[in-house]
PDB file of C-alpha atoms (C1' of nucleotides) in Angstrom:
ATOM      1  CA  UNK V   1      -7.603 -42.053   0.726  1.00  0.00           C
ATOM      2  CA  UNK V   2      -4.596 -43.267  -1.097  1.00  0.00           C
ATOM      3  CA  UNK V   3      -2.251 -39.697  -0.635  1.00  0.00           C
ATOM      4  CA  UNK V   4       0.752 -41.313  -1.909  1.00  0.00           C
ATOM      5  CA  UNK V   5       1.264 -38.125  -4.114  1.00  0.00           C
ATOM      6  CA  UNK V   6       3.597 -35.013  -3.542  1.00  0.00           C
ATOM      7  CA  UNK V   7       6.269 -36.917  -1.849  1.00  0.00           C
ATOM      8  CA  UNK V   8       8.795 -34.937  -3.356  1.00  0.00           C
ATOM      9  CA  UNK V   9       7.710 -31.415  -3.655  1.00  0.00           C
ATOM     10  CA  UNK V  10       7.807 -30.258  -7.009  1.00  0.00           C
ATOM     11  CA  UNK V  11       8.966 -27.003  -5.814  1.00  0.00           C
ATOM     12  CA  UNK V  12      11.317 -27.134  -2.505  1.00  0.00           C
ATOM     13  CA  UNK V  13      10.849 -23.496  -0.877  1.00  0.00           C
ATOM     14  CA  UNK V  14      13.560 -24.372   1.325  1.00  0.00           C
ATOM     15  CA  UNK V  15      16.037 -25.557  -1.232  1.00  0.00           C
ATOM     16  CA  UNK V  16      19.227 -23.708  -1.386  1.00  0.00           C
ATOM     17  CA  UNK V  17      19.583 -24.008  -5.118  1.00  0.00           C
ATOM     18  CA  UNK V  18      17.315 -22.257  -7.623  1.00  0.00           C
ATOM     19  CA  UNK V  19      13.989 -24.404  -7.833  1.00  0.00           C
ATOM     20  CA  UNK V  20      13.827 -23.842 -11.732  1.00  0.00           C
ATOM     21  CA  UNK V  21      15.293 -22.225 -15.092  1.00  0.00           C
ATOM     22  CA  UNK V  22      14.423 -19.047 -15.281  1.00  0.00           C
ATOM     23  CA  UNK V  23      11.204 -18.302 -16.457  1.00  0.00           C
ATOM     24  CA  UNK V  24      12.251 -16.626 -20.092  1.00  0.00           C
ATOM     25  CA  UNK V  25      14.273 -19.831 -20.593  1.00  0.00           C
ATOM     26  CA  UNK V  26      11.460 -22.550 -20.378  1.00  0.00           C
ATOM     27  CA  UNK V  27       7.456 -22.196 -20.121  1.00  0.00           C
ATOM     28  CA  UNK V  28       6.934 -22.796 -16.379  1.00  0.00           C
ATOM     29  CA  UNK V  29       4.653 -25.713 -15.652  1.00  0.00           C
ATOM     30  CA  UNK V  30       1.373 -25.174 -14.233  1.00  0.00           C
ATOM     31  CA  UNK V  31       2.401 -26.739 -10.668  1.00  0.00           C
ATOM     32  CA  UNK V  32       5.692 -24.720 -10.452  1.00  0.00           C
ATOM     33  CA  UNK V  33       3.218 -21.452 -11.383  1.00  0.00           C
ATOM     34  CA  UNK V  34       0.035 -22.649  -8.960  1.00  0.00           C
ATOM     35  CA  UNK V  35       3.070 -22.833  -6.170  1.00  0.00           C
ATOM     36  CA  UNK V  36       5.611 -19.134  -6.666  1.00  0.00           C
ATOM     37  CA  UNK V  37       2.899 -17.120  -7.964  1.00  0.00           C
ATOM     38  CA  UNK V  38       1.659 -16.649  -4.211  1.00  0.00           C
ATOM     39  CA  UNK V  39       5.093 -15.410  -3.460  1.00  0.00           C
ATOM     40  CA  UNK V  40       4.805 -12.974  -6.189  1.00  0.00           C
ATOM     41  CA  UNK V  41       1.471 -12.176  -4.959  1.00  0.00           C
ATOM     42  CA  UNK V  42       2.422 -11.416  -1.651  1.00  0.00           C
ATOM     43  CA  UNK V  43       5.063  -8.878  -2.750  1.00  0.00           C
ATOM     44  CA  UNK V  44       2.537  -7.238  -5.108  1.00  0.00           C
ATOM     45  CA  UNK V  45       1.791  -4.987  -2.326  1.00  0.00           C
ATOM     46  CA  UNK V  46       3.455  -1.588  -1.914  1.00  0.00           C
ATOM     47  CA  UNK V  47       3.192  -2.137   2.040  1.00  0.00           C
ATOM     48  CA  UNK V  48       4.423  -5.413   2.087  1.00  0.00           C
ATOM     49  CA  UNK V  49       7.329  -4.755  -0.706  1.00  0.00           C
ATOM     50  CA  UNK V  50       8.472  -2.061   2.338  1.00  0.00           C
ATOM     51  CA  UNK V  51       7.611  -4.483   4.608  1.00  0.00           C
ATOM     52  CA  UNK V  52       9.872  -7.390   3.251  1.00  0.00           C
ATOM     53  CA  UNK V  53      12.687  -4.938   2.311  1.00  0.00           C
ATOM     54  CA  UNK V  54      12.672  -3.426   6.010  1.00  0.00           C
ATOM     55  CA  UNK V  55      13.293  -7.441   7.338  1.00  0.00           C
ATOM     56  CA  UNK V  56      15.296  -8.465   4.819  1.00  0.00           C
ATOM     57  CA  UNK V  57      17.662  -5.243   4.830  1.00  0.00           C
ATOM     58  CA  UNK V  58      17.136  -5.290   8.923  1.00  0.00           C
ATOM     59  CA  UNK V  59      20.207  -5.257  10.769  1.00  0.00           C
ATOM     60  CA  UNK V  60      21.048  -8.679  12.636  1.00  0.00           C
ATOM     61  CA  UNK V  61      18.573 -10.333   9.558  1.00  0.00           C
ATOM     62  CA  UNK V  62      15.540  -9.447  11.723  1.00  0.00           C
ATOM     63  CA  UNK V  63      13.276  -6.901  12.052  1.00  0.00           C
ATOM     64  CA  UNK V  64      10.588  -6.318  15.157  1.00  0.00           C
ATOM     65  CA  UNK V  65       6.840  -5.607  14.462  1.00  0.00           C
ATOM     66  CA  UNK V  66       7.588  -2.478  17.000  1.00  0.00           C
ATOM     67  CA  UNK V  67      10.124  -0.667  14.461  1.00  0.00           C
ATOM     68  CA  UNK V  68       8.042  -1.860  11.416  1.00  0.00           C
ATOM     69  CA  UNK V  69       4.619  -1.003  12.615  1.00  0.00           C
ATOM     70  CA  UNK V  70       5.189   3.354  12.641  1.00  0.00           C
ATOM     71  CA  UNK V  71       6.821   3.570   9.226  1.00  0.00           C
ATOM     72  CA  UNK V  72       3.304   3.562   8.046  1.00  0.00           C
ATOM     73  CA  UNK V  73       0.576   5.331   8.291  1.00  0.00           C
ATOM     74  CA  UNK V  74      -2.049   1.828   9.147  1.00  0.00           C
ATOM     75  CA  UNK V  75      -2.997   0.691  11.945  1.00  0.00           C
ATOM     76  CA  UNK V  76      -1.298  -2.035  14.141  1.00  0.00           C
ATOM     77  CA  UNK V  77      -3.962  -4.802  12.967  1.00  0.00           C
ATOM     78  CA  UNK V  78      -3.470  -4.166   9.184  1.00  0.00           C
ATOM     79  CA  UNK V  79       0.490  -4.336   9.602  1.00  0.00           C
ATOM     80  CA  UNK V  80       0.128  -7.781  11.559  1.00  0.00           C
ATOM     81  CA  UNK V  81      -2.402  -8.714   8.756  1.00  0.00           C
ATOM     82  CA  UNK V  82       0.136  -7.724   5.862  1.00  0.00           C
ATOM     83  CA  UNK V  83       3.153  -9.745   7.967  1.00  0.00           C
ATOM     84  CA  UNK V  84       0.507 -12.948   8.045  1.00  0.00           C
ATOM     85  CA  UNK V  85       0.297 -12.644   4.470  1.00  0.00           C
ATOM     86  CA  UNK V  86       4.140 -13.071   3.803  1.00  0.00           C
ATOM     87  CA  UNK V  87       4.687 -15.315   6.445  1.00  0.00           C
ATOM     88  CA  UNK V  88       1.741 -17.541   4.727  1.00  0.00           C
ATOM     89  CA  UNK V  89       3.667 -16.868   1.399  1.00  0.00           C
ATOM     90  CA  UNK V  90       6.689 -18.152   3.144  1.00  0.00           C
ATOM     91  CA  UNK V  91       8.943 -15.713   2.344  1.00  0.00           C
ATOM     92  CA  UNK V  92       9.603 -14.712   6.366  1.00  0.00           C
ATOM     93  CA  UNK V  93       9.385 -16.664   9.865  1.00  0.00           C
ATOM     94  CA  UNK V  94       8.318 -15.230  12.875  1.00  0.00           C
ATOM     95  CA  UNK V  95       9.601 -15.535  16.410  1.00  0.00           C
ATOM     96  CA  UNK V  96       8.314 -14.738  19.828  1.00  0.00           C
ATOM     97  CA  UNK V  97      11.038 -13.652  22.014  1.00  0.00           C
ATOM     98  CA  UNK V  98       9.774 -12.223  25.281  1.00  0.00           C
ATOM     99  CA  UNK V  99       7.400  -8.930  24.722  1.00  0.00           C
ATOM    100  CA  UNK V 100       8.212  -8.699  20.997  1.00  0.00           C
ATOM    101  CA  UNK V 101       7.747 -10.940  17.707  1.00  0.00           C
ATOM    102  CA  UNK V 102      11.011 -10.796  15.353  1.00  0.00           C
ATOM    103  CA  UNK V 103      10.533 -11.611  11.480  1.00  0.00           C
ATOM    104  CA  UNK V 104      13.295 -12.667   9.334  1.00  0.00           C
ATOM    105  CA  UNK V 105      13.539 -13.292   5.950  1.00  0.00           C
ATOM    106  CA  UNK V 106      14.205 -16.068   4.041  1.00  0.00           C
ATOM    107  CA  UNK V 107      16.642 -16.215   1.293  1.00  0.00           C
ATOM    108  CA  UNK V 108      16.046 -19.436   0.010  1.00  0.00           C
ATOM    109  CA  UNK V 109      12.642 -18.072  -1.397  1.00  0.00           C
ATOM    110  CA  UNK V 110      13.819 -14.575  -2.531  1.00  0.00           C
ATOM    111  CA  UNK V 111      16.798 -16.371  -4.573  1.00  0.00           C
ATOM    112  CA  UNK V 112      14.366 -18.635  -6.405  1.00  0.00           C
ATOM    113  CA  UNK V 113      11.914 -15.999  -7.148  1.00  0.00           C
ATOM    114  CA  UNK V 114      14.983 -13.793  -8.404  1.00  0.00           C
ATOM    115  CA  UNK V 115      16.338 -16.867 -10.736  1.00  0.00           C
ATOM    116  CA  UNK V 116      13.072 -17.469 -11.778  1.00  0.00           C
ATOM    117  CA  UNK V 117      12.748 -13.781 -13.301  1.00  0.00           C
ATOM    118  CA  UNK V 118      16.669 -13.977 -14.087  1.00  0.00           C
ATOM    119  CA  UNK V 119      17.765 -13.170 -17.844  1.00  0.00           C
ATOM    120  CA  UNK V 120      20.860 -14.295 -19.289  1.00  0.00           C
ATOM    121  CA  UNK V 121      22.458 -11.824 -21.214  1.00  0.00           C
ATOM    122  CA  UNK V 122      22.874 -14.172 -24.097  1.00  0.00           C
ATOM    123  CA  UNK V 123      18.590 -15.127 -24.074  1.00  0.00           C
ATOM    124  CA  UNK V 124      17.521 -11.741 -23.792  1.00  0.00           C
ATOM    125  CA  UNK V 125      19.064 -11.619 -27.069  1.00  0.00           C
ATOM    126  CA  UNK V 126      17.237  -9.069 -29.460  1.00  0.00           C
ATOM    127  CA  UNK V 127      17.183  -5.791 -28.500  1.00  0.00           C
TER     128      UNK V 127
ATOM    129  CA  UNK D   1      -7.916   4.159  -0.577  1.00  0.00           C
ATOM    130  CA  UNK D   2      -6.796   6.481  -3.134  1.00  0.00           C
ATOM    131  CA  UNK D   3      -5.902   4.841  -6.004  1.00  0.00           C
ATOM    132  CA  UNK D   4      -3.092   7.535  -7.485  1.00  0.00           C
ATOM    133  CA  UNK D   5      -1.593   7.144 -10.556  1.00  0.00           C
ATOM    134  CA  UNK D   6       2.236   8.501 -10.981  1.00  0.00           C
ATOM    135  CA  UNK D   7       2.462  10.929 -13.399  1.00  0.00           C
ATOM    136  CA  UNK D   8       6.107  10.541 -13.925  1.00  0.00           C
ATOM    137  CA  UNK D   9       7.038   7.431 -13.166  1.00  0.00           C
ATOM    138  CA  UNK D  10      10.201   7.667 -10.248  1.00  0.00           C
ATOM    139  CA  UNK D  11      11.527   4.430 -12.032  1.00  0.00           C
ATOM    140  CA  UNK D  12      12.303   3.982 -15.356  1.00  0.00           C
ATOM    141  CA  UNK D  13      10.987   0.442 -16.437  1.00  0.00           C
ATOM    142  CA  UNK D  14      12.781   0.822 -19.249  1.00  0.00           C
ATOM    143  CA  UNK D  15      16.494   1.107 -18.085  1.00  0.00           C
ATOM    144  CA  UNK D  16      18.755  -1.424 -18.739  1.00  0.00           C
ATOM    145  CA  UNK D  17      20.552  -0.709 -15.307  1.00  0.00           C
ATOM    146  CA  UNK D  18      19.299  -2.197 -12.346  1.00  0.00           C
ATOM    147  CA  UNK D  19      16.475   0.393 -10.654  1.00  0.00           C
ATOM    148  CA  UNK D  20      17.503  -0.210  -7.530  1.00  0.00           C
ATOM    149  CA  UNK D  21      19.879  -1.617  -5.335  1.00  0.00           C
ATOM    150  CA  UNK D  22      18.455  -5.363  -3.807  1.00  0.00           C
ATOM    151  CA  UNK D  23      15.285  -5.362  -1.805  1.00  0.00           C
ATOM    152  CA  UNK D  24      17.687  -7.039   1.145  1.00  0.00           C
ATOM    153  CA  UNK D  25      20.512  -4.517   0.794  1.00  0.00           C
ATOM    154  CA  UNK D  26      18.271  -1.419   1.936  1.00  0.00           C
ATOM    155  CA  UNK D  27      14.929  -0.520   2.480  1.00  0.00           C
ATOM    156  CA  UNK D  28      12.900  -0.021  -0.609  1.00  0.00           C
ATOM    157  CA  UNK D  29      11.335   3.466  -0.711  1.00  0.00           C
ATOM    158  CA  UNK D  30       7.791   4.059  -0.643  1.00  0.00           C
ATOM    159  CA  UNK D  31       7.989   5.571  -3.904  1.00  0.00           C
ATOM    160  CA  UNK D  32      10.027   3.000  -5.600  1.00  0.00           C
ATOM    161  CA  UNK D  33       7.118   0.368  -3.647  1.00  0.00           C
ATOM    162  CA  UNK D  34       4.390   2.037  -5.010  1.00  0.00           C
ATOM    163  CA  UNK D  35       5.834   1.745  -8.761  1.00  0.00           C
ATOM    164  CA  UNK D  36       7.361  -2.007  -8.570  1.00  0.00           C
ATOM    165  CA  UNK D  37       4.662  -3.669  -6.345  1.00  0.00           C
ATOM    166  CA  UNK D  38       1.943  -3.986  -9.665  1.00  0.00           C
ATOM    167  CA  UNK D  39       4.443  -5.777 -11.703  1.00  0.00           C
ATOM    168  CA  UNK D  40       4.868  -8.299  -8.978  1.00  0.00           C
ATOM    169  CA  UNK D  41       1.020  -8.609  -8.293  1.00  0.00           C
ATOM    170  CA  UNK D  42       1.080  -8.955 -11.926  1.00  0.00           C
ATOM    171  CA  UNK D  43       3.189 -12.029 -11.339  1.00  0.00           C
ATOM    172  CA  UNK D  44       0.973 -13.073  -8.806  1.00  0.00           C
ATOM    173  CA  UNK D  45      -1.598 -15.401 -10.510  1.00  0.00           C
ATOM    174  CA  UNK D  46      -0.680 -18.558 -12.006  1.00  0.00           C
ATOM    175  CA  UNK D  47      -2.081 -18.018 -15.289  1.00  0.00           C
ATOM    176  CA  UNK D  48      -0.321 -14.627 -15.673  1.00  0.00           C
ATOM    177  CA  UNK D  49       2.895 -15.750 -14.450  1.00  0.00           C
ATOM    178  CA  UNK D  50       2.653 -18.927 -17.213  1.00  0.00           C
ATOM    179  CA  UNK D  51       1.784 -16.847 -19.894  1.00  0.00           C
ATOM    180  CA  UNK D  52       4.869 -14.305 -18.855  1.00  0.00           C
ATOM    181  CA  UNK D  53       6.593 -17.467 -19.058  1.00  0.00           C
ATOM    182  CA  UNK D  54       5.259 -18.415 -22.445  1.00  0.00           C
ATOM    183  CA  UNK D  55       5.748 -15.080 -23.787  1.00  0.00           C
ATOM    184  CA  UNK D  56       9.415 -14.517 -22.347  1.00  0.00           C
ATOM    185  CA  UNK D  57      10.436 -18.024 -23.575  1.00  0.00           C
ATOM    186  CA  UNK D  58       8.983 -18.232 -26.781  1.00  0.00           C
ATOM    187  CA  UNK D  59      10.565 -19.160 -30.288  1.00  0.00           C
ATOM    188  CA  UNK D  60      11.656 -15.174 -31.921  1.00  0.00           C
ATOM    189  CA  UNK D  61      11.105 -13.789 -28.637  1.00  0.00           C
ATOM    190  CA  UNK D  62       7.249 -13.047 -29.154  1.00  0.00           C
ATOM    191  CA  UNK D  63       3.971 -15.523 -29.022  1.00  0.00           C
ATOM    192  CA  UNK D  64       0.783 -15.045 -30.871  1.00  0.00           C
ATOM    193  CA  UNK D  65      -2.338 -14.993 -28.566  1.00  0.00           C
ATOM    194  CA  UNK D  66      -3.450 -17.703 -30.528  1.00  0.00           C
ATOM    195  CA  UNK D  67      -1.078 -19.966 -28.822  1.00  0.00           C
ATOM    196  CA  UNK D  68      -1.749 -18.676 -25.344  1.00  0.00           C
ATOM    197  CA  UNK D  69      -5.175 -19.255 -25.628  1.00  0.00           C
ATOM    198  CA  UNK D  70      -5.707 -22.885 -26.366  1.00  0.00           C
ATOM    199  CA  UNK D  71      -2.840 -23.787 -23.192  1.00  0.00           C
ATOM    200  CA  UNK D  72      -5.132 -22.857 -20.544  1.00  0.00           C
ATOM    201  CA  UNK D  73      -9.039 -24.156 -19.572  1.00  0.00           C
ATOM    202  CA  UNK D  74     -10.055 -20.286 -20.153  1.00  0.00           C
ATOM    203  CA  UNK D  75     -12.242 -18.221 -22.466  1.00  0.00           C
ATOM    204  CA  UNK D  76     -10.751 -16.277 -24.740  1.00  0.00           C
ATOM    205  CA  UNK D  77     -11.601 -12.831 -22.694  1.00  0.00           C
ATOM    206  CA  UNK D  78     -10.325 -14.036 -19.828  1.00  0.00           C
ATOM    207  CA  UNK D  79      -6.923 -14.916 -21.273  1.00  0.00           C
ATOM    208  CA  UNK D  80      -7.167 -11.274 -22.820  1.00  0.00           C
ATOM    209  CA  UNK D  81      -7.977  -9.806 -19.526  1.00  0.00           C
ATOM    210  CA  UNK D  82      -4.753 -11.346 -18.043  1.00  0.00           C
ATOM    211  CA  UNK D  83      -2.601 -10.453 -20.862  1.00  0.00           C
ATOM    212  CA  UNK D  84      -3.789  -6.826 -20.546  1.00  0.00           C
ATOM    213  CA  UNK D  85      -3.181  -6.846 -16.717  1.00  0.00           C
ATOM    214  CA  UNK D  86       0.900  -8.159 -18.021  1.00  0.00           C
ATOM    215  CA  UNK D  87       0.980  -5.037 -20.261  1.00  0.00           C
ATOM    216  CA  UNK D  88      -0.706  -2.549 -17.960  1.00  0.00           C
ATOM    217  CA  UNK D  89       2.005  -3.674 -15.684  1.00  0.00           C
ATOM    218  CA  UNK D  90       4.728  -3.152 -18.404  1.00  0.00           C
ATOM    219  CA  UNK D  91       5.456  -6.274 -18.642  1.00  0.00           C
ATOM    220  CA  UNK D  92       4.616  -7.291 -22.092  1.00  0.00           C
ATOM    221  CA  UNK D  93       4.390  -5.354 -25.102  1.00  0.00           C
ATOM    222  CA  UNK D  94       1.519  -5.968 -27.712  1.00  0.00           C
ATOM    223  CA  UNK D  95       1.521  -4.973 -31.591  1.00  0.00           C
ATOM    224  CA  UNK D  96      -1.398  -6.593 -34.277  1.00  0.00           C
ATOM    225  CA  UNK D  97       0.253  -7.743 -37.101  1.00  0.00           C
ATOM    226  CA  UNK D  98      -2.751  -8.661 -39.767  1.00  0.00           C
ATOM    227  CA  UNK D  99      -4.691 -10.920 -38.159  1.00  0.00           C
ATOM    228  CA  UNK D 100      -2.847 -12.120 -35.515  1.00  0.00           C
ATOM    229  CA  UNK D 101      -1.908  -9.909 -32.260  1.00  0.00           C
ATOM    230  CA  UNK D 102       2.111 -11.354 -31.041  1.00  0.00           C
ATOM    231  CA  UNK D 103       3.233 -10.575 -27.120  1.00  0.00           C
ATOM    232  CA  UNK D 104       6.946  -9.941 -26.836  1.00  0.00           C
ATOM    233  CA  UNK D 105       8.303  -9.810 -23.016  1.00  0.00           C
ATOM    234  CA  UNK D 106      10.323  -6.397 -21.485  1.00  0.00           C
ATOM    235  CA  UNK D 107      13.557  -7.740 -20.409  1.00  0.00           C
ATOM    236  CA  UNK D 108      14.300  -4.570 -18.863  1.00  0.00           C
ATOM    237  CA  UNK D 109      11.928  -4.711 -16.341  1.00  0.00           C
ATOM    238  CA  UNK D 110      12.352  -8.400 -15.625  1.00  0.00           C
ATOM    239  CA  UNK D 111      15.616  -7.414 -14.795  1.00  0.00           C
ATOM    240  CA  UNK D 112      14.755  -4.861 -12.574  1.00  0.00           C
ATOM    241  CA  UNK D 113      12.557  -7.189 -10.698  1.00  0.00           C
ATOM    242  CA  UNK D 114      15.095  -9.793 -10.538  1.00  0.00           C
ATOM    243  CA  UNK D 115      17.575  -7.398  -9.479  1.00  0.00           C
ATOM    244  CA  UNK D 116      15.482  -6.374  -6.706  1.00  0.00           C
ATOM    245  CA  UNK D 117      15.037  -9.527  -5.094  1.00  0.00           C
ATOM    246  CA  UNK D 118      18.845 -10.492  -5.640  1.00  0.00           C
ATOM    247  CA  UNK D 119      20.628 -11.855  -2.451  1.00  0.00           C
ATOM    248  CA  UNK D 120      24.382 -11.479  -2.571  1.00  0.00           C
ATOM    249  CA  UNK D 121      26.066 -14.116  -0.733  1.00  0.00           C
ATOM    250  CA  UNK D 122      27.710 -11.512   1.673  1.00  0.00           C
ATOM    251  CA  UNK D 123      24.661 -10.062   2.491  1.00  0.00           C
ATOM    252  CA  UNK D 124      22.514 -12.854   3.000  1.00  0.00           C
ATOM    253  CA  UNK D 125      25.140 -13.450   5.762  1.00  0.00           C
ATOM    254  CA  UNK D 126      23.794 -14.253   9.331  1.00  0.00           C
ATOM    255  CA  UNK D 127      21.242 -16.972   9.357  1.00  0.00           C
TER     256      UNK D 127
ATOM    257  C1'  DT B   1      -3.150 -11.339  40.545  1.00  0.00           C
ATOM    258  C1'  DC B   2      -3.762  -7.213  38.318  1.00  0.00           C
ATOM    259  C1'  DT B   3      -2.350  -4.076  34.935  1.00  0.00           C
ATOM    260  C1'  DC B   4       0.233  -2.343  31.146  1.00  0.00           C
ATOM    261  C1'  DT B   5       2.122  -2.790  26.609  1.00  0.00           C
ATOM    262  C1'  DG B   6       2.840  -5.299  22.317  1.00  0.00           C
ATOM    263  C1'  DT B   7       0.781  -8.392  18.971  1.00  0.00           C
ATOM    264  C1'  DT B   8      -2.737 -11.096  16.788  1.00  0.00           C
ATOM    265  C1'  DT B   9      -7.619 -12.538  15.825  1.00  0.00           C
ATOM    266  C1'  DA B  10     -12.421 -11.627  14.649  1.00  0.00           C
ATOM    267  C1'  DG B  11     -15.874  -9.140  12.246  1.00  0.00           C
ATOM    268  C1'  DA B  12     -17.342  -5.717   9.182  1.00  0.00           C
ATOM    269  C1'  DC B  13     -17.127  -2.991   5.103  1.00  0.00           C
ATOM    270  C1'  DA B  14     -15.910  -1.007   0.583  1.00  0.00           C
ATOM    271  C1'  DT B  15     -13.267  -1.961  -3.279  1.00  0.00           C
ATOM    272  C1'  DA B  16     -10.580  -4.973  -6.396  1.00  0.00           C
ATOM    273  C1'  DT B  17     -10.118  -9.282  -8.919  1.00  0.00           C
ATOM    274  C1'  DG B  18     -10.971 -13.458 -11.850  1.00  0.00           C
ATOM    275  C1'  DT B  19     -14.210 -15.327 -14.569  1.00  0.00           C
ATOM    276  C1'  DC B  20     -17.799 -15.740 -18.068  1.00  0.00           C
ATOM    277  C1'  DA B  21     -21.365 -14.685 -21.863  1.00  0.00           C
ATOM    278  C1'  DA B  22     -22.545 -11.423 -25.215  1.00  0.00           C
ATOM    279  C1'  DG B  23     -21.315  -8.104 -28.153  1.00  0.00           C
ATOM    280  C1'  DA B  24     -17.951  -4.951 -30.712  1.00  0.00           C
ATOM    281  C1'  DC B  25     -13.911  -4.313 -33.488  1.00  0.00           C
ATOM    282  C1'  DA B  26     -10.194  -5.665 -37.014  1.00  0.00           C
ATOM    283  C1'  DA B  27      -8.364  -7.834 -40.957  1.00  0.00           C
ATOM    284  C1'  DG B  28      -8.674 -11.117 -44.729  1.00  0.00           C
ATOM    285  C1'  DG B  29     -10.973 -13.793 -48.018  1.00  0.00           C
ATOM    286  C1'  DT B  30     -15.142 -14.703 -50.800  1.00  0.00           C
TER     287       DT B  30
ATOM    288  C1'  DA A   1     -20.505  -5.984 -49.567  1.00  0.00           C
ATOM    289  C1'  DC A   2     -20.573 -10.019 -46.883  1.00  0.00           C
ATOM    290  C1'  DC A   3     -18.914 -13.526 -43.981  1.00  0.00           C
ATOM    291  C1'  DT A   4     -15.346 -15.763 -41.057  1.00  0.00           C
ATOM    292  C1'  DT A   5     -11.997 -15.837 -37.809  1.00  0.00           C
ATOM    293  C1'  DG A   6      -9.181 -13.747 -34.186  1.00  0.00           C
ATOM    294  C1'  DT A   7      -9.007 -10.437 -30.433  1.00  0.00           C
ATOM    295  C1'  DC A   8     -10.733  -7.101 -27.254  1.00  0.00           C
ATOM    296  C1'  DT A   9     -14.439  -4.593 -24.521  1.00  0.00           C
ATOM    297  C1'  DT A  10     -18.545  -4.529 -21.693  1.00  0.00           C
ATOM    298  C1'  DG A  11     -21.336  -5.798 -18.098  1.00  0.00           C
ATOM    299  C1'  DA A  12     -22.352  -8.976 -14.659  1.00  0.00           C
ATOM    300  C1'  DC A  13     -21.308 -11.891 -10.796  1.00  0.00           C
ATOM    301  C1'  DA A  14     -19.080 -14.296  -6.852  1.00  0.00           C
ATOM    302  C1'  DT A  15     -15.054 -14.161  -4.289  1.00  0.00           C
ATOM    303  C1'  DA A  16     -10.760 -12.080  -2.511  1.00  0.00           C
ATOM    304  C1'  DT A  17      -8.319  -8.155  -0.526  1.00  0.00           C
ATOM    305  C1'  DG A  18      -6.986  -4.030   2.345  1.00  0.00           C
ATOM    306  C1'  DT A  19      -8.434  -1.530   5.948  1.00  0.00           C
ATOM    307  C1'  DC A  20     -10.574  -0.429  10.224  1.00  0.00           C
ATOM    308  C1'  DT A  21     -12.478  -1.041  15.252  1.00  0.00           C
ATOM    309  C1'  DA A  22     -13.134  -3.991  19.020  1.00  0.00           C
ATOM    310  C1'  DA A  23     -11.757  -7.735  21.410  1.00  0.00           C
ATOM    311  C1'  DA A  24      -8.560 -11.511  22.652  1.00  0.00           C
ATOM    312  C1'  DC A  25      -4.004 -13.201  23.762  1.00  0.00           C
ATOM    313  C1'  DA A  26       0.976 -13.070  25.610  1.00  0.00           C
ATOM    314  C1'  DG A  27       4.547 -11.523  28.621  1.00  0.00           C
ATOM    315  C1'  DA A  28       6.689  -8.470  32.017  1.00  0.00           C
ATOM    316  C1'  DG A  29       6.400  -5.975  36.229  1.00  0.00           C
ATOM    317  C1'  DA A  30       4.071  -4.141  40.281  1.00  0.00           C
TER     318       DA A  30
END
DNA sequence: TCTCTGTTTAGACATATGTCAAGACAAGGT
DNA sequence: ACCTTGTCTTGACATATGTCTAAACAGAGA
């Protein structure tokens, strides 16, 4: 099977720069949508929204699963689930470091989801 | 799970001020979770986060569902289930003018949202 | 090696979600 | 009035999601 497709990603999660105008400026193509909208997705959870905040405002950029885990009222397993679902939507990386697991956010992702929903003073025009 | 519905919502979509400070700066209440988490699982799904995109960047600030409709490989209800999922969100804002129904975008909350995930360089720091 | 603690995986379950077909509603034109 | 066209609502369905308990896995210490 020919897979000579995709060798540039057409969005680069990792990219320092913002992946694309923001989204009020020009319609967002289908591929960009099919690829951030899981990253929206993942923060469309009140848990996880707390969850991402508490790594990404964590001090030393990381967070362990032991301080997250009893700021809520769920269960161990649901917590790990919710962390699997943001590490899946790429927006944090885990680490093992002896006994406990360390997440830490990545800004690359946050900074293209926040461009993408950016508004220039100047387009938000009217109003 | 209880779905509860705020009564008085603790965040005024409609401010033109930031909400809250950034999602990395400090932790995100609960509260303040529990109100901004629908707008980004509103953002979640491709289709919803193109027509957002269609809607925000569109010619007068406002696009007819009759445009929507025809850009995607969906029914008509579906599309119309998705736009009502962007305005139960606050998102969009609907009005029927004659025939024709026209979504315009809410800039304020876009802002709030892109506020939220916003990464100052001096914060993003350490990595 | 055994045990203890921290974390994840595997199932199971109820509820939510995305989609469609069929029908209802709204406004204009005949 | 009637029909036509555009949009939304309803009801149905398969799949996804959030949560739990029970079990597995990973290290650290004894």
């Amino acid at each position: 099977m020919p897979k000579r497709q995709a060798p540039i990603p057409l969005v680069d999660l990792d990219a320092d720069a913002p992946c694309c105008p923001p989204l009020a400026q020009r319609r967002v193509p289908a591929e960009t949508a099919a690829i951030l909208a899981p990253a929206f997705k993942a923060l469309g959870d009140p848990v996880r929204l707390q969850l991402m905040s508490m790594i990404a405002s964590a001090d030393g950029g990381e967070a362990c699963v032991c301080d997250l885990t009893p700021a809520f009222d769920l269960t161990g397993p649901t917590i790990s689930h919710h962390l699997k679902t943001l590490r899946e939507a790429g927006l944090v990386d885990a680490e093992r470091r002896g006994t406990w697991v360390y997440y830490r956010a990545r800004p690359q992702i946050l900074r293209q989801l926040a461009g993408l929903l950016s508004i220039e003073p100047t387009a938000a025009a009217q109003r």
